Amino acid sequence: MVQVNENYLKLKAGYLFPEISKRVSNFIKANSSSEVIKLGIGDVTEPLPQACVNAMSKALNEMGTNKGFKGYGPEQGYGWLREKIAENDFMSRGCQITPEEIFVSDGSKCDSSNILDILGDNNLIAVTDPVYPVYVDSNVMTGRTGETIQNGTYQGLLYLAINEDNNFLPEIPKSKVDIVYLCFPNNPTGATITKEELKKWVDYANKNKSLILFDAAYEAFIQDKDIPHSIYEIEGAKNCAIEFRSFSKNAGFTGVRCAYTVIPKNLSGHNSKGDKVDLWPLWNRRQCTKFNGVSYIVQRGAEAVYSSQGKKEVNSLIDFYMKNSKIMQNKLRTSGFTVYGGDNAPYVWIKVPVNMTSWDFFDYLLEKANVVGTPGSGFGLAGEGYFRLSAFNSRLNVNNAMERIINI
Ligand code: MLT
């Protein structure tokens, strides 16, 4: 008799975004004449940068020739891409990250959950609340939590509430945690962290021999000069942090798939005897066994992000979405909403009207304005009372959605 992984049975409902899609499809079926505008999932809408398209077309053509054909590539990613990443994303900001420390992958969502493969089962894990649901669900699936408790959280995880009272910055735990997930610029709240605040986390992690899993998938949206793009801008971070980065949101690769994870060579954990064990060889071993690398064509597309044309095009994509975000902030504020985030991230985080839950507001906006957003409670208990709107859409759709919302 086949036994299932019963940890999956502990999961609450479906994954947030498929659940939203289901509700939206039901609404569209029942209201076929309504034109729904989707500002829910953070999926890009603008076409790929031409520099990436050209590089991928060239690579595809190469692959169709005897001379240019390539089979399996290196599991860690091609050296030429890792070099460009190290130089442009890290060395240029004074972070001493080498190409070897960069592992190219097919997505940060996968990496941020797969990383658990190399980490022990008994670590005490902290997440912010609200949080990108993948961090929580992947811990549940791998048996690192207990059951869900009545208020919708899971036993065994430490939840660090982020809200207006703490400026959406998690407080450093009073006690020791082994692993903490931090995401800045933050999904879902759009909040950012200063170097001084991030330094407190790095110091805490180094003092307690903890590991920070730092998700910087939205760093390209940072507008303020003083906000760190990488945790490695903070002294000591190479001893305590893994960083996840993605080409999805900056270069529009959500449907192309390319990302990378940085595992510094001197980063270590411990075995049960308390001996130091380096994490780099473990992740390398994991990738070599379970992953065959990202396609050559896609990696050439990612490399083009760092060309001068690529950089210009990526900058204008970012400007475009950030202009959307400004429009959303302004319109929503003018019509009386309390709005957070959106200054250095493509997400605005609004307070839902009193007497409504986040899901009530979701239904209300869908029915009355035919606009889809994401209920804050879908990101965790402390997200209740909030609602996320994504700036990823055409200008026309963003303008129309705002008009519809303010005219309900
Ligand atoms: C989101 O909407 O939160 C993002 O699309 C999540 C993701 O990148 O997987």
GROMACS .gro file of C-alpha atoms and ligand atoms in nm:
model
  417
    1MET     CA    1   0.000   0.000   0.000
    2VAL     CA    2   0.141   0.333  -0.102
    3GLN     CA    3   0.174   0.582   0.177
    4VAL     CA    4   0.153   0.949   0.105
    5ASN     CA    5   0.357   1.227   0.258
    6GLU     CA    6   0.109   1.318   0.527
    7ASN     CA    7   0.272   1.653   0.578
    8TYR     CA    8   0.083   1.765   0.270
    9LEU     CA    9  -0.240   1.696   0.455
   10LYS     CA   10  -0.148   1.959   0.709
   11LEU     CA   11  -0.148   2.232   0.443
   12LYS     CA   12  -0.424   2.487   0.465
   13ALA     CA   13  -0.647   2.501   0.155
   14GLY     CA   14  -0.475   2.547  -0.182
   15TYR     CA   15  -0.172   2.756  -0.264
   16LEU     CA   16  -0.284   3.119  -0.256
   17PHE     CA   17  -0.253   3.213  -0.623
   18PRO     CA   18  -0.427   2.907  -0.773
   19GLU     CA   19  -0.704   2.970  -0.518
   20ILE     CA   20  -0.740   3.328  -0.643
   21SER     CA   21  -0.740   3.211  -1.007
   22LYS     CA   22  -1.015   2.962  -0.925
   23ARG     CA   23  -1.234   3.232  -0.770
   24VAL     CA   24  -1.166   3.467  -1.061
   25SER     CA   25  -1.250   3.201  -1.325
   26ASN     CA   26  -1.575   3.124  -1.144
   27PHE     CA   27  -1.659   3.493  -1.142
   28ILE     CA   28  -1.580   3.528  -1.513
   29LYS     CA   29  -1.791   3.222  -1.598
   30ALA     CA   30  -2.085   3.372  -1.415
   31ASN     CA   31  -2.026   3.727  -1.545
   32SER     CA   32  -1.895   3.679  -1.896
   33SER     CA   33  -1.945   4.040  -2.001
   34SER     CA   34  -1.722   4.181  -1.724
   35GLU     CA   35  -1.367   4.273  -1.813
   36VAL     CA   36  -1.159   4.173  -1.518
   37ILE     CA   37  -0.828   4.354  -1.450
   38LYS     CA   38  -0.576   4.143  -1.264
   39LEU     CA   39  -0.349   4.310  -1.011
   40GLY     CA   40  -0.324   3.994  -0.804
   41ILE     CA   41  -0.027   3.766  -0.866
   42GLY     CA   42   0.297   3.954  -0.921
   43ASP     CA   43   0.339   3.843  -1.278
   44VAL     CA   44   0.499   4.078  -1.528
   45THR     CA   45   0.306   4.190  -1.835
   46GLU     CA   46   0.553   4.381  -2.053
   47PRO     CA   47   0.741   4.194  -2.330
   48LEU     CA   48   1.096   4.071  -2.281
   49PRO     CA   49   1.383   4.316  -2.339
   50GLN     CA   50   1.489   4.303  -2.705
   51ALA     CA   51   1.850   4.241  -2.595
   52CYS     CA   52   1.735   3.916  -2.429
   53VAL     CA   53   1.517   3.816  -2.725
   54ASN     CA   54   1.810   3.868  -2.963
   55ALA     CA   55   2.050   3.673  -2.742
   56MET     CA   56   1.806   3.384  -2.706
   57SER     CA   57   1.731   3.374  -3.081
   58LYS     CA   58   2.102   3.367  -3.153
   59ALA     CA   59   2.155   3.089  -2.899
   60LEU     CA   60   1.866   2.889  -3.041
   61ASN     CA   61   2.013   2.914  -3.390
   62GLU     CA   62   2.353   2.808  -3.258
   63MET     CA   63   2.192   2.501  -3.103
   64GLY     CA   64   2.062   2.405  -3.448
   65THR     CA   65   2.415   2.372  -3.587
   66ASN     CA   66   2.670   2.096  -3.541
   67LYS     CA   67   2.927   2.344  -3.420
   68GLY     CA   68   2.702   2.529  -3.179
   69PHE     CA   69   2.498   2.243  -3.038
   70LYS     CA   70   2.515   2.192  -2.661
   71GLY     CA   71   2.384   1.914  -2.445
   72TYR     CA   72   2.382   1.923  -2.067
   73GLY     CA   73   2.542   2.235  -1.930
   74PRO     CA   74   2.710   2.275  -1.593
   75GLU     CA   75   2.459   2.214  -1.312
   76GLN     CA   76   2.577   2.536  -1.145
   77GLY     CA   77   2.527   2.748  -1.458
   78TYR     CA   78   2.765   2.854  -1.732
   79GLY     CA   79   3.079   3.032  -1.613
   80TRP     CA   80   3.023   3.332  -1.841
   81LEU     CA   81   2.684   3.404  -1.681
   82ARG     CA   82   2.812   3.353  -1.327
   83GLU     CA   83   3.096   3.593  -1.400
   84LYS     CA   84   2.859   3.862  -1.529
   85ILE     CA   85   2.638   3.821  -1.222
   86ALA     CA   86   2.930   3.843  -0.979
   87GLU     CA   87   3.070   4.150  -1.151
   88ASN     CA   88   2.744   4.343  -1.202
   89ASP     CA   89   2.527   4.246  -0.908
   90PHE     CA   90   2.792   4.215  -0.639
   91MET     CA   91   3.146   4.339  -0.712
   92SER     CA   92   3.007   4.667  -0.847
   93ARG     CA   93   2.841   4.721  -0.507
   94GLY     CA   94   3.152   4.627  -0.314
   95CYS     CA   95   3.029   4.275  -0.226
   96GLN     CA   96   3.303   4.015  -0.252
   97ILE     CA   97   3.096   3.740  -0.415
   98THR     CA   98   3.281   3.516  -0.659
   99PRO     CA   99   3.130   3.347  -0.968
  100GLU     CA  100   3.179   3.008  -0.800
  101GLU     CA  101   2.948   3.113  -0.517
  102ILE     CA  102   2.663   3.172  -0.763
  103PHE     CA  103   2.433   2.886  -0.861
  104VAL     CA  104   2.212   2.960  -1.161
  105SER     CA  105   1.866   2.805  -1.137
  106ASP     CA  106   1.517   2.806  -1.282
  107GLY     CA  107   1.358   3.018  -1.011
  108SER     CA  108   1.380   3.164  -0.664
  109LYS     CA  109   1.053   2.999  -0.566
  110CYS     CA  110   1.215   2.659  -0.629
  111ASP     CA  111   1.546   2.752  -0.468
  112SER     CA  112   1.391   2.901  -0.157
  113SER     CA  113   1.208   2.575  -0.096
  114ASN     CA  114   1.474   2.334  -0.225
  115ILE     CA  115   1.730   2.484   0.010
  116LEU     CA  116   1.563   2.285   0.288
  117ASP     CA  117   1.720   1.972   0.133
  118ILE     CA  118   2.055   2.067   0.283
  119LEU     CA  119   1.925   2.188   0.620
  120GLY     CA  120   1.839   1.968   0.916
  121ASP     CA  121   1.487   1.888   1.027
  122ASN     CA  122   1.520   2.022   1.379
  123ASN     CA  123   1.608   2.382   1.313
  124LEU     CA  124   1.391   2.644   1.475
  125ILE     CA  125   1.262   2.851   1.186
  126ALA     CA  126   1.131   3.207   1.188
  127VAL     CA  127   0.925   3.373   0.918
  128THR     CA  128   0.764   3.713   0.901
  129ASP     CA  129   0.387   3.737   0.915
  130PRO     CA  130   0.262   3.820   0.652
  131VAL     CA  131   0.505   3.622   0.438
  132TYR     CA  132   0.557   3.485   0.087
  133PRO     CA  133   0.364   3.158   0.138
  134VAL     CA  134   0.630   2.938  -0.025
  135TYR     CA  135   0.859   2.967   0.279
  136VAL     CA  136   0.591   2.837   0.513
  137ASP     CA  137   0.439   2.573   0.287
  138SER     CA  138   0.773   2.420   0.193
  139ASN     CA  139   0.854   2.378   0.561
  140VAL     CA  140   0.516   2.216   0.616
  141MET     CA  141   0.563   1.980   0.320
  142THR     CA  142   0.899   1.862   0.449
  143GLY     CA  143   0.767   1.792   0.796
  144ARG     CA  144   0.940   2.079   0.970
  145THR     CA  145   0.623   2.205   1.135
  146GLY     CA  146   0.345   2.062   1.342
  147GLU     CA  147  -0.020   2.086   1.257
  148THR     CA  148  -0.194   2.407   1.166
  149ILE     CA  149  -0.349   2.571   1.466
  150GLN     CA  150  -0.687   2.731   1.481
  151ASN     CA  151  -0.567   3.077   1.393
  152GLY     CA  152  -0.417   2.945   1.069
  153THR     CA  153  -0.053   2.934   1.174
  154TYR     CA  154   0.160   2.621   1.208
  155GLN     CA  155   0.304   2.479   1.525
  156GLY     CA  156   0.679   2.488   1.539
  157LEU     CA  157   0.736   2.803   1.333
  158LEU     CA  158   0.815   3.136   1.494
  159TYR     CA  159   0.608   3.411   1.334
  160LEU     CA  160   0.744   3.765   1.343
  161ALA     CA  161   0.456   4.003   1.287
  162ILE     CA  162   0.514   4.295   1.052
  163ASN     CA  163   0.263   4.577   1.063
  164GLU     CA  164   0.225   4.954   1.081
  165ASP     CA  165   0.341   4.955   1.442
  166ASN     CA  166   0.687   4.828   1.353
  167ASN     CA  167   0.704   4.989   1.009
  168PHE     CA  168   0.669   4.643   0.856
  169LEU     CA  169   1.012   4.546   0.992
  170PRO     CA  170   1.031   4.223   1.192
  171GLU     CA  171   1.166   4.255   1.541
  172ILE     CA  172   1.476   4.055   1.616
  173PRO     CA  173   1.367   3.752   1.823
  174LYS     CA  174   1.449   3.765   2.193
  175SER     CA  175   1.550   3.401   2.181
  176LYS     CA  176   1.767   3.205   1.941
  177VAL     CA  177   1.632   3.085   1.607
  178ASP     CA  178   1.838   2.874   1.370
  179ILE     CA  179   1.699   2.992   1.037
  180VAL     CA  180   1.515   3.310   0.946
  181TYR     CA  181   1.362   3.401   0.612
  182LEU     CA  182   1.386   3.770   0.524
  183CYS     CA  183   1.252   3.919   0.202
  184PHE     CA  184   1.345   4.278   0.113
  185PRO     CA  185   1.207   4.469  -0.070
  186ASN     CA  186   0.926   4.279   0.088
  187ASN     CA  187   0.666   4.064  -0.073
  188PRO     CA  188   0.381   4.127   0.011
  189THR     CA  189   0.407   4.459   0.199
  190GLY     CA  190   0.650   4.641  -0.034
  191ALA     CA  191   0.850   4.752   0.273
  192THR     CA  192   1.228   4.791   0.267
  193ILE     CA  193   1.507   4.756   0.519
  194THR     CA  194   1.793   4.999   0.579
  195LYS     CA  195   2.155   4.889   0.609
  196GLU     CA  196   2.149   4.969   0.981
  197GLU     CA  197   1.845   4.748   1.042
  198LEU     CA  198   1.981   4.467   0.826
  199LYS     CA  199   2.313   4.486   1.012
  200LYS     CA  200   2.125   4.407   1.334
  201TRP     CA  201   1.998   4.086   1.172
  202VAL     CA  202   2.345   3.993   1.045
  203ASP     CA  203   2.493   4.051   1.391
  204TYR     CA  204   2.216   3.848   1.552
  205ALA     CA  205   2.271   3.561   1.306
  206ASN     CA  206   2.648   3.560   1.353
  207LYS     CA  207   2.614   3.573   1.731
  208ASN     CA  208   2.363   3.287   1.739
  209LYS     CA  209   2.517   3.082   1.455
  210SER     CA  210   2.188   3.124   1.266
  211LEU     CA  211   2.129   3.128   0.894
  212ILE     CA  212   1.946   3.409   0.711
  213LEU     CA  213   1.768   3.307   0.392
  214PHE     CA  214   1.753   3.644   0.219
  215ASP     CA  215   1.515   3.680  -0.073
  216ALA     CA  216   1.614   3.979  -0.285
  217ALA     CA  217   1.394   3.900  -0.586
  218TYR     CA  218   1.267   4.259  -0.595
  219GLU     CA  219   1.597   4.445  -0.545
  220ALA     CA  220   1.583   4.600  -0.895
  221PHE     CA  221   1.282   4.808  -0.787
  222ILE     CA  222   1.476   4.993  -0.516
  223GLN     CA  223   1.473   5.366  -0.586
  224ASP     CA  224   1.630   5.505  -0.265
  225LYS     CA  225   2.009   5.512  -0.289
  226ASP     CA  226   2.068   5.406   0.071
  227ILE     CA  227   1.867   5.086   0.070
  228PRO     CA  228   2.081   4.773   0.030
  229HIS     CA  229   2.025   4.563  -0.283
  230SER     CA  230   2.206   4.265  -0.139
  231ILE     CA  231   2.257   4.137   0.214
  232TYR     CA  232   2.626   4.104   0.128
  233GLU     CA  233   2.649   4.484   0.140
  234ILE     CA  234   2.644   4.427   0.515
  235GLU     CA  235   2.968   4.333   0.685
  236GLY     CA  236   2.962   3.978   0.817
  237ALA     CA  237   2.676   3.860   0.593
  238LYS     CA  238   2.895   3.614   0.403
  239ASN     CA  239   2.920   3.416   0.726
  240CYS     CA  240   2.549   3.388   0.786
  241ALA     CA  241   2.339   3.441   0.473
  242ILE     CA  242   2.221   3.277   0.155
  243GLU     CA  243   2.070   3.513  -0.101
  244PHE     CA  244   1.807   3.437  -0.366
  245ARG     CA  245   1.787   3.650  -0.680
  246SER     CA  246   1.571   3.628  -0.987
  247PHE     CA  247   1.546   3.753  -1.345
  248SER     CA  248   1.167   3.717  -1.327
  249LYS     CA  249   1.068   4.060  -1.212
  250ASN     CA  250   1.348   4.282  -1.347
  251ALA     CA  251   1.380   4.131  -1.697
  252GLY     CA  252   1.033   3.980  -1.723
  253PHE     CA  253   1.153   3.618  -1.711
  254THR     CA  254   0.854   3.476  -1.520
  255GLY     CA  255   0.774   3.261  -1.823
  256VAL     CA  256   1.136   3.210  -1.928
  257ARG     CA  257   1.269   3.092  -1.590
  258CYS     CA  258   1.608   3.198  -1.465
  259ALA     CA  259   1.730   3.293  -1.121
  260TYR     CA  260   2.029   3.232  -0.900
  261THR     CA  261   2.124   3.157  -0.543
  262VAL     CA  262   2.439   3.272  -0.368
  263ILE     CA  263   2.603   3.032  -0.124
  264PRO     CA  264   2.922   3.188   0.011
  265LYS     CA  265   3.216   2.949   0.037
  266ASN     CA  266   3.274   3.024   0.405
  267LEU     CA  267   2.913   2.974   0.507
  268SER     CA  268   2.862   2.677   0.733
  269GLY     CA  269   2.618   2.488   0.950
  270HIS     CA  270   2.682   2.210   1.198
  271ASN     CA  271   2.633   1.837   1.216
  272SER     CA  272   2.471   1.671   1.515
  273LYS     CA  273   2.809   1.642   1.687
  274GLY     CA  274   2.849   2.018   1.661
  275ASP     CA  275   3.123   2.005   1.395
  276LYS     CA  276   3.122   2.273   1.130
  277VAL     CA  277   2.997   2.166   0.786
  278ASP     CA  278   3.025   2.396   0.484
  279LEU     CA  279   2.699   2.456   0.300
  280TRP     CA  280   2.847   2.522  -0.046
  281PRO     CA  281   2.951   2.158  -0.111
  282LEU     CA  282   2.612   2.034   0.012
  283TRP     CA  283   2.418   2.263  -0.224
  284ASN     CA  284   2.659   2.179  -0.505
  285ARG     CA  285   2.601   1.809  -0.440
  286ARG     CA  286   2.225   1.863  -0.426
  287GLN     CA  287   2.220   2.053  -0.754
  288CYS     CA  288   2.444   1.799  -0.931
  289THR     CA  289   2.209   1.519  -0.825
  290LYS     CA  290   1.868   1.677  -0.863
  291PHE     CA  291   1.911   1.951  -1.121
  292ASN     CA  292   2.039   1.956  -1.476
  293GLY     CA  293   2.088   2.326  -1.507
  294VAL     CA  294   1.903   2.600  -1.692
  295SER     CA  295   1.893   2.578  -2.070
  296TYR     CA  296   2.180   2.733  -2.263
  297ILE     CA  297   1.932   2.951  -2.453
  298VAL     CA  298   1.782   3.096  -2.137
  299GLN     CA  299   2.121   3.158  -1.980
  300ARG     CA  300   2.228   3.353  -2.289
  301GLY     CA  301   1.908   3.557  -2.245
  302ALA     CA  302   1.998   3.623  -1.881
  303GLU     CA  303   2.352   3.720  -1.979
  304ALA     CA  304   2.206   3.984  -2.212
  305VAL     CA  305   2.046   4.154  -1.908
  306TYR     CA  306   2.400   4.273  -1.828
  307SER     CA  307   2.475   4.412  -2.177
  308SER     CA  308   2.448   4.789  -2.215
  309GLN     CA  309   2.129   4.757  -2.418
  310GLY     CA  310   1.993   4.502  -2.168
  311LYS     CA  311   2.062   4.732  -1.874
  312LYS     CA  312   1.885   5.021  -2.045
  313GLU     CA  313   1.583   4.808  -2.129
  314VAL     CA  314   1.560   4.659  -1.782
  315ASN     CA  315   1.579   5.009  -1.632
  316SER     CA  316   1.292   5.124  -1.847
  317LEU     CA  317   1.085   4.820  -1.748
  318ILE     CA  318   1.146   4.901  -1.383
  319ASP     CA  319   1.059   5.268  -1.442
  320PHE     CA  320   0.742   5.164  -1.617
  321TYR     CA  321   0.618   4.944  -1.333
  322MET     CA  322   0.726   5.195  -1.069
  323LYS     CA  323   0.529   5.466  -1.248
  324ASN     CA  324   0.229   5.232  -1.226
  325SER     CA  325   0.297   5.198  -0.858
  326LYS     CA  326   0.305   5.579  -0.814
  327ILE     CA  327  -0.024   5.613  -0.999
  328MET     CA  328  -0.180   5.350  -0.774
  329GLN     CA  329  -0.046   5.509  -0.456
  330ASN     CA  330  -0.166   5.856  -0.555
  331LYS     CA  331  -0.511   5.754  -0.669
  332LEU     CA  332  -0.574   5.529  -0.374
  333ARG     CA  333  -0.452   5.785  -0.122
  334THR     CA  334  -0.660   6.059  -0.280
  335SER     CA  335  -0.966   5.844  -0.245
  336GLY     CA  336  -0.901   5.785   0.123
  337PHE     CA  337  -0.716   5.454   0.138
  338THR     CA  338  -0.424   5.407   0.374
  339VAL     CA  339  -0.143   5.290   0.149
  340TYR     CA  340   0.194   5.135   0.236
  341GLY     CA  341   0.478   5.001   0.021
  342GLY     CA  342   0.507   5.077  -0.348
  343ASP     CA  343   0.804   5.319  -0.317
  344ASN     CA  344   1.079   5.063  -0.371
  345ALA     CA  345   0.875   4.760  -0.470
  346PRO     CA  346   0.609   4.678  -0.727
  347TYR     CA  347   0.350   4.610  -0.456
  348VAL     CA  348   0.120   4.849  -0.273
  349TRP     CA  349  -0.024   4.726   0.052
  350ILE     CA  350  -0.348   4.891   0.151
  351LYS     CA  351  -0.572   4.874   0.453
  352VAL     CA  352  -0.911   4.729   0.378
  353PRO     CA  353  -1.217   4.929   0.488
  354VAL     CA  354  -1.320   4.867   0.850
  355ASN     CA  355  -1.571   4.588   0.900
  356MET     CA  356  -1.434   4.393   0.605
  357THR     CA  357  -1.190   4.104   0.606
  358SER     CA  358  -0.925   4.081   0.338
  359TRP     CA  359  -1.126   3.813   0.155
  360ASP     CA  360  -1.445   4.025   0.188
  361PHE     CA  361  -1.259   4.308   0.021
  362PHE     CA  362  -1.131   4.070  -0.248
  363ASP     CA  363  -1.490   3.968  -0.332
  364TYR     CA  364  -1.612   4.326  -0.309
  365LEU     CA  365  -1.347   4.458  -0.552
  366LEU     CA  366  -1.404   4.169  -0.790
  367GLU     CA  367  -1.779   4.217  -0.795
  368LYS     CA  368  -1.802   4.594  -0.786
  369ALA     CA  369  -1.490   4.697  -0.981
  370ASN     CA  370  -1.394   4.375  -1.159
  371VAL     CA  371  -1.044   4.419  -1.019
  372VAL     CA  372  -0.840   4.136  -0.872
  373GLY     CA  373  -0.592   4.186  -0.589
  374THR     CA  374  -0.450   3.957  -0.324
  375PRO     CA  375  -0.605   3.935   0.022
  376GLY     CA  376  -0.348   4.009   0.290
  377SER     CA  377  -0.468   3.719   0.504
  378GLY     CA  378  -0.351   3.485   0.226
  379PHE     CA  379   0.002   3.579   0.332
  380GLY     CA  380  -0.057   3.506   0.700
  381LEU     CA  381  -0.264   3.587   1.002
  382ALA     CA  382  -0.112   3.933   1.048
  383GLY     CA  383  -0.198   4.015   0.685
  384GLU     CA  384  -0.566   4.020   0.781
  385GLY     CA  385  -0.712   4.364   0.723
  386TYR     CA  386  -0.472   4.438   0.436
  387PHE     CA  387  -0.479   4.388   0.063
  388ARG     CA  388  -0.198   4.372  -0.194
  389LEU     CA  389  -0.217   4.531  -0.538
  390SER     CA  390   0.053   4.455  -0.791
  391ALA     CA  391   0.193   4.723  -1.022
  392PHE     CA  392   0.258   4.465  -1.293
  393ASN     CA  393   0.013   4.555  -1.566
  394SER     CA  394  -0.029   4.786  -1.864
  395ARG     CA  395  -0.070   5.158  -1.796
  396LEU     CA  396  -0.418   5.145  -1.940
  397ASN     CA  397  -0.524   4.863  -1.710
  398VAL     CA  398  -0.371   5.030  -1.405
  399ASN     CA  399  -0.547   5.360  -1.482
  400ASN     CA  400  -0.875   5.183  -1.548
  401ALA     CA  401  -0.848   4.971  -1.236
  402MET     CA  402  -0.784   5.280  -1.021
  403GLU     CA  403  -1.077   5.467  -1.177
  404ARG     CA  404  -1.301   5.170  -1.113
  405ILE     CA  405  -1.189   5.134  -0.751
  406ILE     CA  406  -1.229   5.499  -0.663
  407ASN     CA  407  -1.567   5.515  -0.832
  408ILE     CA  408  -1.726   5.216  -0.661
  409MLT     C1  409   0.357   3.696  -0.594
  409MLT     O1  410   0.259   3.740  -0.651
  409MLT     O2  411   0.370   3.699  -0.472
  409MLT     C2  412   0.466   3.642  -0.680
  409MLT     O3  413   0.422   3.620  -0.808
  409MLT     C3  414   0.518   3.523  -0.623
  409MLT     C4  415   0.625   3.460  -0.702
  409MLT     O4  416   0.711   3.527  -0.760
  409MLT     O5  417   0.625   3.338  -0.700
   0.00000   0.00000   0.00000
